[in-house]
Short mmCIF file of C-alpha atoms in Angstrom, two decimals:
data_model
loop_
_atom_site.label_atom_id
_atom_site.label_comp_id
_atom_site.label_asym_id
_atom_site.label_seq_id
_atom_site.Cartn_x
_atom_site.Cartn_y
_atom_site.Cartn_z
CA MET N 1 -14.43 37.08 31.45
CA SER N 2 -14.19 36.40 27.71
CA ASN N 3 -14.88 32.99 26.19
CA ILE N 4 -12.37 31.78 23.62
CA LEU N 5 -12.60 28.58 21.57
CA ILE N 6 -9.58 27.02 19.86
CA CYS N 7 -10.05 24.16 17.43
CA LYS N 8 -6.87 22.25 16.69
CA THR N 9 -7.33 18.48 16.58
CA GLY N 10 -4.24 17.17 14.75
CA ALA N 11 -1.64 16.30 13.76
CA LEU N 12 -0.15 15.80 17.21
CA GLY N 13 2.98 17.82 16.46
CA ASP N 14 0.81 20.65 15.19
CA VAL N 15 -1.23 20.59 18.40
CA VAL N 16 2.00 20.88 20.41
CA ARG N 17 3.30 23.83 18.42
CA THR N 18 -0.05 25.60 18.82
CA THR N 19 0.13 25.53 22.65
CA PRO N 20 2.31 28.69 23.03
CA ILE N 21 -0.87 30.64 22.25
CA LEU N 22 -2.15 29.66 25.71
CA ARG N 23 0.54 31.90 27.20
CA VAL N 24 -0.83 35.07 25.57
CA ILE N 25 -4.62 34.74 25.73
CA ASN N 26 -6.81 35.27 28.78
CA GLY N 27 -10.32 34.14 29.58
CA ASN N 28 -12.32 30.95 29.71
CA ILE N 29 -10.54 28.90 27.06
CA PHE N 30 -12.12 25.90 25.36
CA TRP N 31 -9.91 23.68 23.20
CA LEU N 32 -11.52 21.26 20.77
CA THR N 33 -9.05 18.48 19.97
CA SER N 34 -8.73 14.76 19.32
CA LYS N 35 -8.93 12.25 22.18
CA GLU N 36 -5.26 11.40 21.66
CA ALA N 37 -4.08 15.03 21.60
CA ALA N 38 -6.16 15.83 24.71
CA GLU N 39 -3.60 13.86 26.72
CA LEU N 40 -0.92 16.37 25.72
CA LEU N 41 -2.71 19.60 26.58
CA PRO N 42 -1.94 21.23 29.94
CA ARG N 43 -4.29 21.01 32.88
CA LEU N 44 -5.16 24.65 33.60
CA GLU N 45 -8.04 26.09 35.62
CA THR N 46 -8.99 28.32 32.70
CA LEU N 47 -8.76 25.59 30.04
CA LYS N 48 -11.53 23.14 29.20
CA ILE N 49 -10.51 20.35 26.83
CA LEU N 50 -13.19 18.80 24.61
CA THR N 51 -13.30 16.34 21.74
CA PRO N 52 -15.33 16.91 18.53
CA ASN N 53 -18.14 14.62 19.68
CA GLU N 54 -18.77 17.12 22.52
CA ILE N 55 -19.23 20.09 20.19
CA ASP N 56 -22.97 20.28 20.91
CA THR N 57 -22.15 21.37 24.48
CA LEU N 58 -20.81 24.64 23.03
CA LYS N 59 -24.03 25.71 21.29
CA ASN N 60 -25.32 27.83 24.17
CA ILE N 61 -22.04 29.64 24.89
CA ASN N 62 -21.41 33.14 23.54
CA PHE N 63 -17.79 33.20 22.37
CA ASP N 64 -15.74 36.34 21.95
CA ILE N 65 -13.36 34.51 19.60
CA VAL N 66 -13.53 31.20 17.76
CA LEU N 67 -10.14 30.26 16.33
CA ASN N 68 -10.50 27.33 13.94
CA LEU N 69 -7.22 25.87 12.70
CA GLU N 70 -8.65 22.75 11.07
CA GLU N 71 -9.44 22.26 7.38
CA ASP N 72 -12.28 19.85 8.10
CA VAL N 73 -15.66 20.38 6.45
CA GLU N 74 -17.91 18.95 9.17
CA LEU N 75 -16.01 20.69 11.98
CA ALA N 76 -16.11 23.98 10.09
CA LYS N 77 -19.85 23.68 9.53
CA SER N 78 -20.47 23.13 13.25
CA LEU N 79 -18.12 25.90 14.36
CA THR N 80 -19.51 28.41 11.86
CA LYS N 81 -22.97 27.91 13.37
CA LEU N 82 -21.85 28.72 16.94
CA LYS N 83 -22.49 32.06 18.65
CA TYR N 84 -19.46 34.36 18.49
CA LYS N 85 -18.36 37.94 18.03
CA LYS N 86 -15.46 36.96 15.79
CA LEU N 87 -14.34 33.83 13.99
CA ILE N 88 -10.70 33.60 12.89
CA GLY N 89 -9.31 30.90 10.62
CA VAL N 90 -11.30 28.33 8.68
CA TYR N 91 -15.08 28.59 8.30
CA TYR N 92 -17.73 27.08 6.10
CA ASP N 93 -19.22 29.33 3.45
CA PHE N 94 -22.77 28.04 3.20
CA GLU N 95 -23.52 30.20 0.15
CA SER N 96 -20.77 28.66 -1.98
CA ASN N 97 -20.77 25.32 -0.11
CA ARG N 98 -17.03 25.22 0.50
CA LEU N 99 -14.37 25.86 3.11
CA SER N 100 -12.96 29.36 3.28
CA TYR N 101 -10.79 31.37 5.68
CA THR N 102 -10.75 34.81 7.23
CA ASP N 103 -8.45 37.69 6.30
CA GLU N 104 -6.61 37.42 9.62
CA SER N 105 -5.54 33.87 8.73
CA LYS N 106 -4.81 34.26 5.02
CA GLU N 107 -1.03 34.30 5.51
CA TRP N 108 -1.27 30.67 6.64
CA TYR N 109 -4.18 29.34 4.60
CA ASP N 110 -3.02 30.94 1.35
CA MET N 111 -0.31 28.24 1.59
CA SER N 112 -2.73 25.41 2.43
CA LEU N 113 -4.80 22.80 0.64
CA ILE N 114 -7.80 25.17 0.79
CA SER N 115 -5.84 28.12 -0.63
CA LYS N 116 -7.90 30.41 -2.83
CA TYR N 117 -4.93 30.44 -5.23
CA GLY N 118 -4.92 26.68 -5.90
CA LYS N 119 -2.33 24.07 -5.03
CA GLU N 120 0.47 25.17 -7.39
CA LYS N 121 0.56 28.76 -6.09
CA ALA N 122 0.01 27.57 -2.51
CA ASP N 123 3.04 25.28 -2.73
CA LEU N 124 5.14 28.14 -4.12
CA LEU N 125 4.05 30.43 -1.27
CA LYS N 126 4.91 27.64 1.17
CA TRP N 127 8.38 27.34 -0.32
CA GLU N 128 8.95 31.10 -0.20
CA ASN N 129 7.66 31.50 3.36
CA LYS N 130 10.40 32.03 5.95
CA LYS N 131 8.15 32.83 8.93
CA THR N 132 7.63 30.31 11.70
CA TYR N 133 4.23 28.77 12.39
CA GLN N 134 4.09 30.57 15.74
CA GLU N 135 4.78 33.97 14.17
CA ILE N 136 1.88 33.50 11.77
CA LEU N 137 -0.40 31.97 14.41
CA PHE N 138 0.14 34.81 16.87
CA SER N 139 -0.43 37.42 14.16
CA MET N 140 -3.86 35.88 13.47
CA ILE N 141 -5.04 37.04 16.91
CA GLY N 142 -3.16 40.35 16.84
CA LYS N 143 -0.24 39.22 19.01
CA LYS N 144 3.51 39.24 18.46
CA PHE N 145 5.38 35.98 19.00
CA SER N 146 8.33 36.49 21.36
CA GLY N 147 9.61 32.95 21.85
CA GLU N 148 6.80 31.74 24.11
CA GLU N 149 7.40 28.10 25.01
CA TYR N 150 5.17 25.09 24.41
CA LEU N 151 2.81 24.28 27.29
CA LEU N 152 2.04 20.58 27.87
CA ASN N 153 0.71 18.14 30.43
CA TYR N 154 4.19 17.12 31.59
CA GLU N 155 6.53 18.76 34.07
CA VAL N 156 9.98 19.56 32.68
CA LEU N 157 12.59 18.92 35.34
CA PRO N 158 16.13 20.37 35.38
CA ILE N 159 18.53 18.38 33.20
CA GLN N 160 20.86 16.23 35.32
CA LYS N 161 24.49 15.58 34.49
CA LYS N 162 25.19 11.97 33.46
CA ASP N 163 28.41 10.01 33.09
CA ARG N 164 27.71 9.57 29.40
CA LYS N 165 25.23 10.87 26.85
CA VAL N 166 22.07 8.92 26.10
CA VAL N 167 20.75 9.26 22.57
CA ALA N 168 17.14 8.63 21.50
CA ILE N 169 16.32 7.89 17.88
CA GLU N 170 12.82 8.09 16.40
CA LYS N 171 12.88 6.53 12.96
CA ARG N 172 9.11 6.37 12.50
CA ALA N 173 6.89 8.96 10.86
CA GLY N 174 3.21 9.28 10.02
CA LYS N 175 1.68 7.76 6.89
CA VAL N 176 0.87 11.19 5.40
CA TRP N 177 4.53 11.93 4.59
CA PRO N 178 6.33 8.74 3.48
CA MET N 179 9.48 10.71 2.61
CA LYS N 180 9.92 11.68 6.27
CA ILE N 181 11.11 8.11 6.83
CA TRP N 182 14.89 8.20 6.47
CA PRO N 183 16.32 4.74 5.65
CA TYR N 184 19.67 5.08 7.45
CA TYR N 185 18.75 5.32 11.14
CA ASP N 186 20.05 1.80 11.90
CA GLU N 187 23.39 2.59 10.25
CA LEU N 188 23.59 5.84 12.21
CA ARG N 189 22.78 4.03 15.46
CA ALA N 190 25.64 1.57 14.89
CA LYS N 191 28.10 4.42 14.39
CA ILE N 192 26.94 6.20 17.56
CA GLU N 193 27.09 3.02 19.64
CA LYS N 194 30.58 2.33 18.30
CA GLU N 195 31.59 5.64 19.90
CA GLY N 196 30.42 4.29 23.26
CA TYR N 197 27.05 6.04 23.60
CA GLU N 198 23.82 4.42 24.72
CA VAL N 199 21.07 4.60 22.12
CA ILE N 200 17.34 4.28 22.83
CA ALA N 201 15.08 3.34 19.91
CA LEU N 202 11.76 5.05 20.56
CA ARG N 203 8.73 2.77 20.21
CA GLN N 204 4.96 2.74 20.40
CA ARG N 205 3.64 3.27 23.91
CA ASP N 206 0.19 2.86 25.43
CA THR N 207 0.05 6.57 26.30
CA LEU N 208 1.70 9.72 25.01
CA ILE N 209 2.90 10.55 28.51
CA GLU N 210 4.91 7.29 28.53
CA TYR N 211 6.33 8.28 25.15
CA ILE N 212 7.34 11.69 26.51
CA LYS N 213 9.05 9.98 29.46
CA ASP N 214 11.08 7.84 27.03
CA ILE N 215 12.32 10.97 25.25
CA ASP N 216 13.04 12.58 28.61
CA GLU N 217 15.50 9.77 29.41
CA ALA N 218 17.76 11.00 26.60
CA ASP N 219 20.14 13.93 26.32
CA ILE N 220 20.11 14.06 22.52
CA LEU N 221 17.21 13.24 20.21
CA ILE N 222 17.59 12.40 16.52
CA CYS N 223 14.41 12.32 14.45
CA GLY N 224 12.53 13.75 11.51
CA ASP N 225 10.07 16.63 11.44
CA THR N 226 7.66 14.73 13.69
CA LEU N 227 5.90 14.80 17.05
CA ALA N 228 9.12 13.57 18.67
CA MET N 229 10.94 16.71 17.51
CA HIS N 230 8.36 18.98 19.14
CA LEU N 231 8.44 16.96 22.36
CA GLY N 232 12.23 17.11 22.39
CA ILE N 233 12.04 20.88 22.03
CA TYR N 234 9.59 21.07 24.93
CA LEU N 235 11.84 18.89 27.10
CA ARG N 236 14.86 21.17 26.43
CA LYS N 237 16.78 18.37 24.72
CA LYS N 238 19.39 18.83 22.05
CA VAL N 239 17.56 17.79 18.89
CA ILE N 240 18.95 16.84 15.51
CA ALA N 241 16.01 17.08 13.12
CA LEU N 242 16.01 15.83 9.54
CA PHE N 243 13.94 17.86 7.08
CA LEU N 244 13.48 15.60 4.10
CA CYS N 245 10.34 17.02 2.50
CA THR N 246 8.86 19.68 4.79
CA SER N 247 9.72 23.27 5.63
CA PRO N 248 12.58 23.82 8.12
CA TRP N 249 11.75 27.53 8.24
CA GLU N 250 8.31 27.04 9.79
CA ILE N 251 9.86 25.39 12.85
CA TYR N 252 10.83 27.75 15.65
CA ASP N 253 13.62 25.82 17.32
CA TYR N 254 14.11 27.77 20.58
CA GLY N 255 17.86 27.39 20.07
CA ARG N 256 17.66 23.63 20.67
CA VAL N 257 17.50 22.14 17.18
CA VAL N 258 20.21 21.38 14.65
CA LYS N 259 18.34 21.26 11.36
CA ILE N 260 19.69 18.89 8.72
CA VAL N 261 18.06 19.99 5.48
CA ASN N 262 17.76 17.72 2.47
CA PRO N 263 19.87 19.07 -0.44
CA PHE N 264 16.98 17.91 -2.63
CA LEU N 265 14.34 19.64 -0.50
CA LYS N 266 12.90 21.68 -3.37
CA GLU N 267 12.28 18.55 -5.44
CA ALA N 268 10.79 16.69 -2.45
CA PHE N 269 8.90 19.64 -0.98
CA TYR N 270 5.55 18.53 0.52
CA ARG N 271 5.29 15.55 -1.81
CA ARG N 272 3.15 12.77 -0.38
CA ASP N 273 4.76 9.96 -2.38
CA TYR N 274 8.13 8.28 -1.83
CA ASP N 275 11.24 8.80 -3.96
CA GLU N 276 14.22 6.91 -2.58
CA GLU N 277 16.77 8.98 -4.51
CA LEU N 278 15.48 12.21 -2.96
CA VAL N 279 15.50 10.72 0.55
CA LYS N 280 19.16 9.78 0.11
CA GLY N 281 20.03 13.49 -0.01
CA ILE N 282 20.76 13.43 3.72
CA THR N 283 23.69 11.10 4.33
CA VAL N 284 24.68 9.23 7.50
CA ASP N 285 27.87 11.28 7.69
CA MET N 286 25.92 14.56 7.68
CA VAL N 287 23.89 13.49 10.72
CA PHE N 288 26.80 11.81 12.51
CA GLU N 289 28.97 14.91 12.18
CA ALA N 290 26.17 17.02 13.66
CA PHE N 291 25.96 14.57 16.55
CA LEU N 292 29.72 14.69 17.19
CA LYS N 293 29.64 18.50 17.16
CA ILE N 294 26.91 18.59 19.82
CA VAL N 295 28.89 16.17 22.01
CA LYS N 296 32.09 18.17 21.56
CA ASP N 297 30.39 21.50 22.31
CA GLU N 298 28.90 20.14 25.53
CA ASN N 299 32.16 18.63 26.83
#
């Protein structure tokens, strides 16, 4: 049986959207990830989950494929030194002392921070790209993406009919993308509650499984392009996702996501600062109308 190593440690949403690959590869699979993300990965007989501090345990294994999806110098150095027939993705070029990437993965990494074209051209390629992450990911290993679902450490149960809709709102976002934080969630919540719907404000939990359970209590999820969005997709919820500064085209929505795209997306695209005027491009009415449409369509 072949040995396959996947390295995807973060961000958490990116780990989730990488899991469909587990549905199309066979063998003894090793996944190198962060301690936090390890909680999300499925418990499979053929999958061994490790954290980066356990990388030395891989030195004596002969891998058929090493798939490195992390732009981390120290990780790349360690992975490049392993025994393998083929490495796909990011590796460390010891001759030039820098990160590089293989031809199979250039469609993705040409748009990245380590792009051989530099940041300006990489950002332009990112803007022009209309392929989903999964399409590009699958093509790296010679597969065709056909809508394979996420695969996580949480059982999705059939959705039960309720007397009234429960709405979950996630207004938080990571520190990397300040413009993902939309300032009007409280105003939106008031409008939804005025219509008679129960609204859950998602909050920090001790474990990610508890956080998933909170989202699972809802019928409709409203959030940004965050971990919550990916979990809502996995849980088969109706998701309203706000794309304030990141690509809506990279997200494969499985027919479950209403994407609200910032009219000023081009000006805000992948900026890591905060511009209040650009964030205001998505109005409360835009999101509220999308919510009302979902409710109407399901009644």
